[in-house]
Amino acid sequence: MDQLTLMQRLSIPGTTKMVLFVMDGVGGLPGPDGKTELEAAHTPNLDALAARGTTGLSTPARPGVTPGSGPGHVGLFGYDPLDWQIGRGVLEALGIDFDLGPDDLAARGNFATLDADGNILDRRAGRIPSEEGVRLVEKLRKIKLPGVEVFVEPVKEYRFVLVLRGKGLEDGLTETDPQKTGVPPMPVKATRPEAERAAELLNQWIAEARRLLADEPRANGLNLRGIAKVPPIPKMPDIYKMRLGAIATYPMYRGIARLVGMEVLPTGETIESEVETLKAHWDAYDFFFFHVKKTDSYGEDGNFDGKVHVIEEADAALAKVLALEPDVIVVTGDHSTPWALKAHSWHEVPVLLWSRYVRPDGVTAFGERPCMAGGLGHIRHFDLVPLMMAHAGRLTKYGA
Amino acid sequence: MDQLTLMQRLSIPGTTKMVLFVMDGVGGLPGPDGKTELEAAHTPNLDALAARGTTGLSTPARPGVTPGSGPGHVGLFGYDPLDWQIGRGVLEALGIDFDLGPDDLAARGNFATLDADGNILDRRAGRIPSEEGVRLVEKLRKIKLPGVEVFVEPVKEYRFVLVLRGKGLEDGLTETDPQKTGVPPMPVKATRPEAERAAELLNQWIAEARRLLADEPRANGLNLRGIAKVPPIPKMPDIYKMRLGAIATYPMYRGIARLVGMEVLPTGETIESEVETLKAHWDAYDFFFFHVKKTDSYGEDGNFDGKVHVIEEADAALAKVLALEPDVIVVTGDHSTPWALKAHSWHEVPVLLWSRYVRPDGVTAFGERPCMAGGLGHIRHFDLVPLMMAHAGRLTKYGA
């Protein structure tokens, strides 16, 4: 029996409240004074919670594997990210609140600059401003394709989303982006027979788009990437018999949350506004996904101090979350983004679990090294939701 | 998606250098003064590396399972040894540099002494000297079989290799060795229908061999063991896009390394000569498998001090390996061979990983007990190569 089937079978409704508090990319590496970002941050609330709770280190996908944001969150939400792959186009569409259905094929589009021979000069069209992207998308909306609905939506700067909606559109399609300049975009190809029709339609759309964009000074071309359908992923409300609310300032995370059946709660740009959103909806949901983005952003920038500062801000927010008296809280990240690598990494992510039923483990600070001695040991992301459910009293006994 | 497929998808070429430094059977049990062989050894270089790196304990196959040398190394090389079984005959053939192909069926042969009734008197033919083994093999090379090529090669003392080469030879064959004296060798039997032809041919070969050996005073009989084909194991250079060099003083380890696609580098009999080989080939390979044999040999002998001494010798060699400035190094064993058991055992193996991207774990000595508190926790052998690849910057991100 796979994990989701087991959870679906054991889970029961309840009145307890759970919070999955995610600091994106929180895991790090030692800085100048030998402490990681998390260890260097002044985090009295996290440390106190660690002292009352149990800690460990969690692997998002597999040992050694660096996950993207998709697999990182899919893991946190209780799915094996190797079983459930979410295409880049799907993530991009979900991230702009596009309501993707089962007949939709989504692609991430990038405007590009082509030379007179059709070779790529700039894969990002000189990073045109978002307003220009909106204008170009308006142009592309004129394109019609036989037998399918076509949606084109601006994202940001040179990025847009293309969605074809219709029966019989299957994925298994190559990208057009050659990932380098000096060569032309490639045609979309089907990697399996069922996807042939979609490939034809996409290539037809691209040809018409090229015609419409021909006079543009910078964005006279485009690429399509990560062309995919929504995977038929079982929804968390059905598996766990609960209502889940997602609070995130960035589109992509809201998108992934929506994909697994969470309701996205409107919020502002700051952690403070996210806390207000949590308070406002506290009574209406069983489980909250609370996402802090900027730990990852500063990690990607290699900004040790910036990441430390966001962790401290999240620590202050945590106090307000705890004041709502959740029954279960997990604090962790979707993956590590060590300042020293300026990128996502494969390193395990510190994790902290508290409920009134944990066995405290003697760890009194939340950091990578303290967590090595934690009571949870080395676990996997997709074990966290089952543990939360158990601690919330929402899993019945397995077997007699 | 299985681990090898995932690794094949994520791995990229690079210029970093990795060393897998294996002390065969290094894991032990407490000796007279309460310390294990590894803990009792004076190992300043290992301890210093442990202080800079991260440590843990690794399970070769499954908890409680004592692996042979084959499964132990298959695990170290990143394969689940339960998925990839290598027959003894295959190991023996690879170990004498026999170039086994996909149509080859290999068996380990042991000369034996039989009494007048054909019952086994000595399963090792009085451990005849190697020269005598060579002479006997020459005799056996006269045997022809219909439709297949036959190779007989001496190994050492009473041991030889028999290889049948031909289309349609399948494995799934029982051994002839009853593992005791006073009874006759058993016939080869097919355990599945596809192997019937091979069983017939092998029994025909055995009958002719018995006739040719009838006058021999000691080696007037023989047994065939571990009759098997090469498993269709994916090769490491294809999975990981790198060149791998293997340095080992004993044939079997070179054979396993060759089986997974490593190039065997000529070396001498001592650890010192292995270090010279490593230096000589440093520029030509990405990944080195460096094998120290005698830790295991002394463990098998129950010789605590002997094993301690080899560990100290390996520690001195390690300093020279580190002087080459590898980007990633793992020090571990294929399995434990505790002096107290005089045999391979199921105990976890201490493991030490260093790269500039490890999170140091506070462990400052390389030993079984210190490793229990290590930052790697309890891992599996087949997770080590993925971790090495990640630390070497040779795995791309999984998913967007």
Tab-separated table of N, CA and C in Angstrom, chain A residues 128-263:
chain	number	residue	atom	x	y	z
A	128	ILE	N	12.712	42.884	-21.205
A	128	ILE	CA	11.719	43.943	-21.419
A	128	ILE	C	10.886	44.165	-20.164
A	129	PRO	N	10.415	45.398	-19.944
A	129	PRO	CA	9.593	45.661	-18.760
A	129	PRO	C	8.251	44.915	-18.833
A	130	SER	N	7.650	44.727	-17.678
A	130	SER	CA	6.402	43.955	-17.600
A	130	SER	C	5.299	44.566	-18.463
A	131	GLU	N	5.234	45.909	-18.557
A	131	GLU	CA	4.187	46.566	-19.362
A	131	GLU	C	4.300	46.137	-20.816
A	132	GLU	N	5.550	46.030	-21.273
A	132	GLU	CA	5.745	45.639	-22.662
A	132	GLU	C	5.310	44.186	-22.862
A	133	GLY	N	5.606	43.365	-21.856
A	133	GLY	CA	5.158	41.981	-21.926
A	133	GLY	C	3.640	41.905	-22.052
A	134	VAL	N	2.943	42.765	-21.316
A	134	VAL	CA	1.476	42.777	-21.365
A	134	VAL	C	0.996	43.141	-22.775
A	135	ARG	N	1.626	44.151	-23.362
A	135	ARG	CA	1.253	44.595	-24.707
A	135	ARG	C	1.457	43.467	-25.737
A	136	LEU	N	2.575	42.770	-25.611
A	136	LEU	CA	2.881	41.689	-26.553
A	136	LEU	C	1.903	40.527	-26.402
A	137	VAL	N	1.564	40.238	-25.162
A	137	VAL	CA	0.607	39.162	-24.901
A	137	VAL	C	-0.741	39.495	-25.548
A	138	GLU	N	-1.139	40.777	-25.497
A	138	GLU	CA	-2.389	41.204	-26.155
A	138	GLU	C	-2.367	40.853	-27.643
A	139	LYS	N	-1.239	41.116	-28.262
A	139	LYS	CA	-1.068	40.756	-29.682
A	139	LYS	C	-1.293	39.264	-29.900
A	140	LEU	N	-0.634	38.475	-29.036
A	140	LEU	CA	-0.650	37.022	-29.234
A	140	LEU	C	-2.021	36.406	-28.976
A	141	ARG	N	-2.846	37.154	-28.246
A	141	ARG	CA	-4.193	36.625	-27.956
A	141	ARG	C	-5.059	36.529	-29.209
A	142	LYS	N	-4.624	37.157	-30.274
A	142	LYS	CA	-5.404	37.103	-31.532
A	142	LYS	C	-5.322	35.725	-32.193
A	143	ILE	N	-4.312	34.952	-31.818
A	143	ILE	CA	-4.089	33.675	-32.520
A	143	ILE	C	-5.162	32.651	-32.146
A	144	LYS	N	-5.751	32.082	-33.193
A	144	LYS	CA	-6.745	31.023	-32.961
A	144	LYS	C	-6.171	29.693	-33.444
A	145	LEU	N	-6.554	28.619	-32.780
A	145	LEU	CA	-6.137	27.278	-33.227
A	145	LEU	C	-7.388	26.417	-33.376
A	146	PRO	N	-7.389	25.481	-34.322
A	146	PRO	CA	-8.582	24.667	-34.565
A	146	PRO	C	-8.870	23.697	-33.416
A	147	GLY	N	-10.084	23.777	-32.906
A	147	GLY	CA	-10.540	22.757	-31.957
A	147	GLY	C	-10.077	22.923	-30.528
A	148	VAL	N	-9.309	23.955	-30.236
A	148	VAL	CA	-8.882	24.157	-28.839
A	148	VAL	C	-9.032	25.646	-28.471
A	149	GLU	N	-9.204	25.886	-27.182
A	149	GLU	CA	-9.163	27.255	-26.679
A	149	GLU	C	-7.715	27.620	-26.403
A	150	VAL	N	-7.380	28.891	-26.613
A	150	VAL	CA	-6.003	29.324	-26.395
A	150	VAL	C	-5.996	30.490	-25.405
A	151	PHE	N	-5.162	30.370	-24.377
A	151	PHE	CA	-5.008	31.448	-23.404
A	151	PHE	C	-3.551	31.890	-23.381
A	152	VAL	N	-3.335	33.204	-23.414
A	152	VAL	CA	-1.985	33.735	-23.251
A	152	VAL	C	-2.051	34.747	-22.112
A	153	GLU	N	-1.178	34.595	-21.149
A	153	GLU	CA	-1.211	35.460	-19.964
A	153	GLU	C	0.190	35.979	-19.668
A	154	PRO	N	0.285	37.284	-19.388
A	154	PRO	CA	1.596	37.820	-19.004
A	154	PRO	C	1.975	37.354	-17.603
A	155	VAL	N	3.277	37.177	-17.351
A	155	VAL	CA	3.737	36.842	-15.995
A	155	VAL	C	4.516	38.033	-15.445
A	156	LYS	N	5.688	38.274	-15.981
A	156	LYS	CA	6.567	39.325	-15.471
A	156	LYS	C	7.651	39.517	-16.519
A	157	GLU	N	7.990	40.772	-16.807
A	157	GLU	CA	9.042	41.064	-17.785
A	157	GLU	C	8.842	40.254	-19.076
A	158	TYR	N	9.810	39.402	-19.403
A	158	TYR	CA	9.793	38.687	-20.675
A	158	TYR	C	9.048	37.346	-20.596
A	159	ARG	N	8.403	37.085	-19.456
A	159	ARG	CA	7.800	35.771	-19.258
A	159	ARG	C	6.284	35.805	-19.438
A	160	PHE	N	5.761	34.789	-20.047
A	160	PHE	CA	4.307	34.660	-20.181
A	160	PHE	C	3.925	33.188	-20.083
A	161	VAL	N	2.635	32.951	-20.023
A	161	VAL	CA	2.122	31.584	-19.970
A	161	VAL	C	1.217	31.358	-21.174
A	162	LEU	N	1.376	30.220	-21.793
A	162	LEU	CA	0.477	29.804	-22.873
A	162	LEU	C	-0.256	28.553	-22.412
A	163	VAL	N	-1.584	28.585	-22.562
A	163	VAL	CA	-2.365	27.399	-22.213
A	163	VAL	C	-3.254	27.024	-23.398
A	164	LEU	N	-3.173	25.780	-23.822
A	164	LEU	CA	-4.128	25.244	-24.796
A	164	LEU	C	-5.107	24.360	-24.022
A	165	ARG	N	-6.393	24.593	-24.301
A	165	ARG	CA	-7.412	23.792	-23.585
A	165	ARG	C	-8.235	22.998	-24.587
A	166	GLY	N	-8.290	21.708	-24.399
A	166	GLY	CA	-9.096	20.908	-25.309
A	166	GLY	C	-8.921	19.424	-25.026
A	167	LYS	N	-9.896	18.624	-25.409
A	167	LYS	CA	-9.808	17.180	-25.213
A	167	LYS	C	-8.676	16.608	-26.060
A	168	GLY	N	-8.009	15.625	-25.533
A	168	GLY	CA	-7.015	14.900	-26.331
A	168	GLY	C	-5.663	15.579	-26.442
A	169	LEU	N	-5.461	16.659	-25.703
A	169	LEU	CA	-4.130	17.266	-25.696
A	169	LEU	C	-3.290	16.521	-24.657
A	170	GLU	N	-2.230	15.914	-25.101
A	170	GLU	CA	-1.412	15.152	-24.158
A	170	GLU	C	-0.019	15.743	-24.066
A	171	ASP	N	0.614	15.591	-22.915
A	171	ASP	CA	1.993	16.094	-22.811
A	171	ASP	C	2.984	14.989	-23.174
A	172	GLY	N	4.281	15.319	-22.976
A	172	GLY	CA	5.340	14.484	-23.552
A	172	GLY	C	5.883	15.267	-24.732
A	173	LEU	N	6.284	16.510	-24.452
A	173	LEU	CA	6.658	17.455	-25.515
A	173	LEU	C	7.990	18.113	-25.180
A	174	THR	N	8.815	18.300	-26.190
A	174	THR	CA	10.122	18.929	-25.952
A	174	THR	C	9.989	20.446	-25.915
A	175	GLU	N	10.976	21.087	-25.298
A	175	GLU	CA	11.017	22.547	-25.241
A	175	GLU	C	11.588	23.107	-26.540
A	176	THR	N	11.338	24.392	-26.791
A	176	THR	CA	11.924	25.008	-27.992
A	176	THR	C	13.228	25.724	-27.681
A	177	ASP	N	13.486	25.963	-26.404
A	177	ASP	CA	14.641	26.774	-26.002
A	177	ASP	C	15.934	25.964	-26.108
A	178	PRO	N	16.828	26.354	-27.009
A	178	PRO	CA	18.099	25.612	-27.112
A	178	PRO	C	19.068	25.943	-25.979
A	179	GLN	N	18.679	26.864	-25.093
A	179	GLN	CA	19.487	27.237	-23.919
A	179	GLN	C	20.791	27.922	-24.301
A	180	LYS	N	20.865	28.420	-25.530
A	180	LYS	CA	22.048	29.188	-25.922
A	180	LYS	C	21.669	30.136	-27.058
A	181	THR	N	22.539	31.085	-27.345
A	181	THR	CA	22.273	32.039	-28.417
A	181	THR	C	22.999	31.585	-29.686
A	182	GLY	N	22.667	32.260	-30.801
A	182	GLY	CA	23.347	31.959	-32.060
A	182	GLY	C	22.718	30.819	-32.845
A	183	VAL	N	21.676	30.223	-32.301
A	183	VAL	CA	20.962	29.142	-32.985
A	183	VAL	C	19.464	29.477	-32.920
A	184	PRO	N	18.670	28.939	-33.814
A	184	PRO	CA	17.237	29.260	-33.778
A	184	PRO	C	16.507	28.450	-32.711
A	185	PRO	N	15.336	28.927	-32.291
A	185	PRO	CA	14.502	28.083	-31.423
A	185	PRO	C	14.192	26.778	-32.138
A	186	MET	N	14.005	25.728	-31.353
A	186	MET	CA	13.718	24.416	-31.940
A	186	MET	C	12.204	24.233	-32.045
A	187	PRO	N	11.764	23.366	-32.942
A	187	PRO	CA	10.326	23.079	-32.957
A	187	PRO	C	9.948	22.223	-31.756
A	188	VAL	N	8.685	22.266	-31.385
A	188	VAL	CA	8.178	21.356	-30.350
A	188	VAL	C	8.067	19.969	-30.969
A	189	LYS	N	8.569	18.969	-30.250
A	189	LYS	CA	8.435	17.598	-30.748
A	189	LYS	C	7.723	16.727	-29.715
A	190	ALA	N	6.949	15.793	-30.209
A	190	ALA	CA	6.268	14.846	-29.314
A	190	ALA	C	7.244	13.735	-28.955
A	191	THR	N	7.323	13.419	-27.670
A	191	THR	CA	8.187	12.307	-27.265
A	191	THR	C	7.378	11.017	-27.136
A	192	ARG	N	6.074	11.125	-27.345
A	192	ARG	CA	5.241	9.915	-27.420
A	192	ARG	C	4.097	10.211	-28.402
A	193	PRO	N	3.571	9.157	-29.024
A	193	PRO	CA	2.610	9.361	-30.119
A	193	PRO	C	1.382	10.170	-29.700
A	194	GLU	N	0.886	9.970	-28.480
A	194	GLU	CA	-0.317	10.659	-28.037
A	194	GLU	C	-0.159	12.172	-28.053
A	195	ALA	N	1.096	12.648	-28.032
A	195	ALA	CA	1.328	14.083	-27.933
A	195	ALA	C	1.506	14.744	-29.311
A	196	GLU	N	1.390	13.964	-30.380
A	196	GLU	CA	1.621	14.505	-31.729
A	196	GLU	C	0.707	15.685	-32.038
A	197	ARG	N	-0.559	15.548	-31.702
A	197	ARG	CA	-1.505	16.601	-32.051
A	197	ARG	C	-1.132	17.900	-31.329
A	198	ALA	N	-0.798	17.775	-30.040
A	198	ALA	CA	-0.415	18.969	-29.279
A	198	ALA	C	0.826	19.616	-29.890
A	199	ALA	N	1.781	18.808	-30.309
A	199	ALA	CA	3.005	19.349	-30.912
A	199	ALA	C	2.662	20.151	-32.164
A	200	GLU	N	1.796	19.586	-33.013
A	200	GLU	CA	1.393	20.294	-34.239
A	200	GLU	C	0.747	21.632	-33.925
A	201	LEU	N	-0.182	21.619	-32.979
A	201	LEU	CA	-0.892	22.860	-32.631
A	201	LEU	C	0.071	23.898	-32.064
A	202	LEU	N	0.989	23.466	-31.218
A	202	LEU	CA	1.936	24.412	-30.618
A	202	LEU	C	2.845	25.011	-31.682
A	203	ASN	N	3.300	24.186	-32.614
A	203	ASN	CA	4.168	24.708	-33.673
A	203	ASN	C	3.406	25.687	-34.580
A	204	GLN	N	2.136	25.382	-34.790
A	204	GLN	CA	1.293	26.292	-35.568
A	204	GLN	C	1.150	27.634	-34.832
A	205	TRP	N	0.927	27.537	-33.520
A	205	TRP	CA	0.802	28.760	-32.711
A	205	TRP	C	2.111	29.570	-32.754
A	206	ILE	N	3.221	28.879	-32.631
A	206	ILE	CA	4.523	29.564	-32.646
A	206	ILE	C	4.740	30.290	-33.983
A	207	ALA	N	4.355	29.623	-35.087
A	207	ALA	CA	4.546	30.231	-36.413
A	207	ALA	C	3.728	31.524	-36.525
A	208	GLU	N	2.506	31.484	-36.040
A	208	GLU	CA	1.662	32.688	-36.110
A	208	GLU	C	2.187	33.777	-35.178
A	209	ALA	N	2.674	33.346	-34.023
A	209	ALA	CA	3.220	34.326	-33.079
A	209	ALA	C	4.447	35.012	-33.686
A	210	ARG	N	5.291	34.262	-34.324
A	210	ARG	CA	6.479	34.841	-34.967
A	210	ARG	C	6.070	35.888	-36.007
A	211	ARG	N	5.005	35.598	-36.738
A	211	ARG	CA	4.508	36.529	-37.743
A	211	ARG	C	4.021	37.823	-37.068
A	212	LEU	N	3.267	37.668	-35.982
A	212	LEU	CA	2.714	38.838	-35.287
A	212	LEU	C	3.801	39.669	-34.613
A	213	LEU	N	4.889	39.008	-34.206
A	213	LEU	CA	5.955	39.712	-33.467
A	213	LEU	C	7.078	40.210	-34.386
A	214	ALA	N	6.943	39.929	-35.678
A	214	ALA	CA	8.069	40.161	-36.589
A	214	ALA	C	8.632	41.578	-36.536
A	215	ASP	N	7.776	42.567	-36.317
A	215	ASP	CA	8.229	43.962	-36.339
A	215	ASP	C	8.738	44.458	-34.983
A	216	GLU	N	8.629	43.647	-33.975
A	216	GLU	CA	9.049	44.089	-32.640
A	216	GLU	C	10.564	44.276	-32.596
A	217	PRO	N	11.019	45.361	-31.978
A	217	PRO	CA	12.463	45.597	-31.947
A	217	PRO	C	13.210	44.602	-31.056
A	218	ARG	N	12.621	44.254	-29.929
A	218	ARG	CA	13.345	43.347	-29.031
A	218	ARG	C	12.710	41.965	-28.956
A	219	ALA	N	11.371	41.939	-28.746
A	219	ALA	CA	10.696	40.648	-28.551
A	219	ALA	C	10.111	40.155	-29.866
A	220	ASN	N	10.968	39.881	-30.829
A	220	ASN	CA	10.481	39.399	-32.128
A	220	ASN	C	10.499	37.869	-32.237
A	221	GLY	N	10.691	37.235	-31.114
A	221	GLY	CA	10.670	35.783	-31.091
A	221	GLY	C	10.275	35.295	-29.709
A	222	LEU	N	10.241	33.972	-29.551
A	222	LEU	CA	9.866	33.427	-28.237
A	222	LEU	C	10.297	31.984	-28.119
A	223	ASN	N	10.289	31.498	-26.915
A	223	ASN	CA	10.503	30.083	-26.637
A	223	ASN	C	9.414	29.567	-25.709
A	224	LEU	N	9.120	28.306	-25.850
A	224	LEU	CA	8.186	27.637	-24.938
A	224	LEU	C	8.957	26.583	-24.146
A	225	ARG	N	8.742	26.590	-22.846
A	225	ARG	CA	9.470	25.648	-21.984
A	225	ARG	C	8.506	24.905	-21.074
A	226	GLY	N	8.929	23.748	-20.635
A	226	GLY	CA	8.200	22.988	-19.613
A	226	GLY	C	6.744	22.764	-19.960
A	227	ILE	N	6.462	22.341	-21.183
A	227	ILE	CA	5.086	22.156	-21.660
A	227	ILE	C	4.504	20.919	-20.980
A	228	ALA	N	3.456	21.103	-20.219
A	228	ALA	CA	2.973	19.979	-19.407
A	228	ALA	C	1.529	20.155	-18.995
A	229	LYS	N	0.946	19.054	-18.618
A	229	LYS	CA	-0.392	19.049	-18.030
A	229	LYS	C	-0.274	18.933	-16.508
A	230	VAL	N	-1.379	19.245	-15.866
A	230	VAL	CA	-1.440	19.056	-14.413
A	230	VAL	C	-1.392	17.563	-14.126
A	231	PRO	N	-0.486	17.126	-13.242
A	231	PRO	CA	-0.497	15.687	-12.926
A	231	PRO	C	-1.749	15.348	-12.124
A	232	PRO	N	-2.250	14.141	-12.279
A	232	PRO	CA	-3.491	13.757	-11.579
A	232	PRO	C	-3.210	13.455	-10.111
A	233	ILE	N	-2.712	14.467	-9.418
A	233	ILE	CA	-2.260	14.284	-8.035
A	233	ILE	C	-3.467	14.255	-7.101
A	234	PRO	N	-3.527	13.269	-6.211
A	234	PRO	CA	-4.662	13.228	-5.268
A	234	PRO	C	-4.643	14.491	-4.398
A	235	LYS	N	-5.806	15.013	-4.115
A	235	LYS	CA	-5.901	16.283	-3.393
A	235	LYS	C	-5.840	16.079	-1.873
A	236	MET	N	-5.116	16.950	-1.200
A	236	MET	CA	-4.976	16.815	0.255
A	236	MET	C	-6.311	16.817	1.009
A	237	PRO	N	-7.289	17.636	0.632
A	237	PRO	CA	-8.560	17.593	1.375
A	237	PRO	C	-9.221	16.223	1.292
A	238	ASP	N	-9.049	15.530	0.151
A	238	ASP	CA	-9.641	14.196	0.011
A	238	ASP	C	-8.848	13.159	0.799
A	239	ILE	N	-7.535	13.288	0.779
A	239	ILE	CA	-6.709	12.322	1.507
A	239	ILE	C	-6.902	12.481	3.008
A	240	TYR	N	-6.846	13.735	3.460
A	240	TYR	CA	-6.757	13.981	4.908
A	240	TYR	C	-8.062	14.471	5.533
A	241	LYS	N	-9.102	14.596	4.717
A	241	LYS	CA	-10.419	15.046	5.224
A	241	LYS	C	-10.307	16.335	6.025
A	242	MET	N	-9.696	17.327	5.430
A	242	MET	CA	-9.592	18.601	6.137
A	242	MET	C	-9.525	19.743	5.133
A	243	ARG	N	-9.712	20.936	5.629
A	243	ARG	CA	-9.589	22.134	4.800
A	243	ARG	C	-8.205	22.723	5.030
A	244	LEU	N	-7.575	23.060	3.944
A	244	LEU	CA	-6.214	23.596	4.044
A	244	LEU	C	-6.151	24.987	3.426
A	245	GLY	N	-5.518	25.885	4.129
A	245	GLY	CA	-5.338	27.244	3.626
A	245	GLY	C	-3.869	27.532	3.384
A	246	ALA	N	-3.595	28.204	2.270
A	246	ALA	CA	-2.206	28.507	1.906
A	246	ALA	C	-1.971	30.010	1.955
A	247	ILE	N	-0.887	30.389	2.615
A	247	ILE	CA	-0.521	31.802	2.724
A	247	ILE	C	0.896	31.958	2.193
A	248	ALA	N	1.008	32.637	1.056
A	248	ALA	CA	2.324	32.808	0.433
A	248	ALA	C	2.319	34.109	-0.351
A	249	THR	N	3.445	34.802	-0.316
A	249	THR	CA	3.517	36.090	-1.006
A	249	THR	C	3.881	35.936	-2.480
A	250	TYR	N	4.433	34.781	-2.859
A	250	TYR	CA	4.879	34.599	-4.242
A	250	TYR	C	3.945	33.655	-4.983
A	251	PRO	N	3.709	33.957	-6.259
A	251	PRO	CA	2.729	33.195	-7.040
A	251	PRO	C	2.987	31.696	-7.097
A	252	MET	N	4.234	31.297	-7.349
A	252	MET	CA	4.472	29.878	-7.609
A	252	MET	C	4.063	28.991	-6.435
A	253	TYR	N	4.299	29.485	-5.225
A	253	TYR	CA	3.994	28.676	-4.040
A	253	TYR	C	2.494	28.553	-3.840
A	254	ARG	N	1.785	29.682	-4.135
A	254	ARG	CA	0.321	29.603	-4.108
A	254	ARG	C	-0.159	28.594	-5.140
A	255	GLY	N	0.499	28.579	-6.270
A	255	GLY	CA	0.109	27.671	-7.346
A	255	GLY	C	0.254	26.207	-6.955
A	256	ILE	N	1.382	25.884	-6.346
A	256	ILE	CA	1.587	24.480	-5.946
A	256	ILE	C	0.564	24.095	-4.878
A	257	ALA	N	0.315	25.034	-3.958
A	257	ALA	CA	-0.652	24.761	-2.890
A	257	ALA	C	-2.036	24.497	-3.486
A	258	ARG	N	-2.399	25.290	-4.482
A	258	ARG	CA	-3.710	25.113	-5.113
A	258	ARG	C	-3.781	23.757	-5.810
A	259	LEU	N	-2.656	23.363	-6.410
A	259	LEU	CA	-2.599	22.094	-7.127
A	259	LEU	C	-2.911	20.906	-6.226
A	260	VAL	N	-2.501	20.972	-4.974
A	260	VAL	CA	-2.749	19.848	-4.061
A	260	VAL	C	-4.039	20.032	-3.273
A	261	GLY	N	-4.801	21.053	-3.636
A	261	GLY	CA	-6.130	21.189	-3.045
A	261	GLY	C	-6.243	22.198	-1.923
A	262	MET	N	-5.199	22.977	-1.689
A	262	MET	CA	-5.318	24.019	-0.668
A	262	MET	C	-6.086	25.214	-1.240
A	263	GLU	N	-6.729	25.946	-0.336
A	263	GLU	CA	-7.348	27.201	-0.748
A	263	GLU	C	-6.330	28.308	-0.504
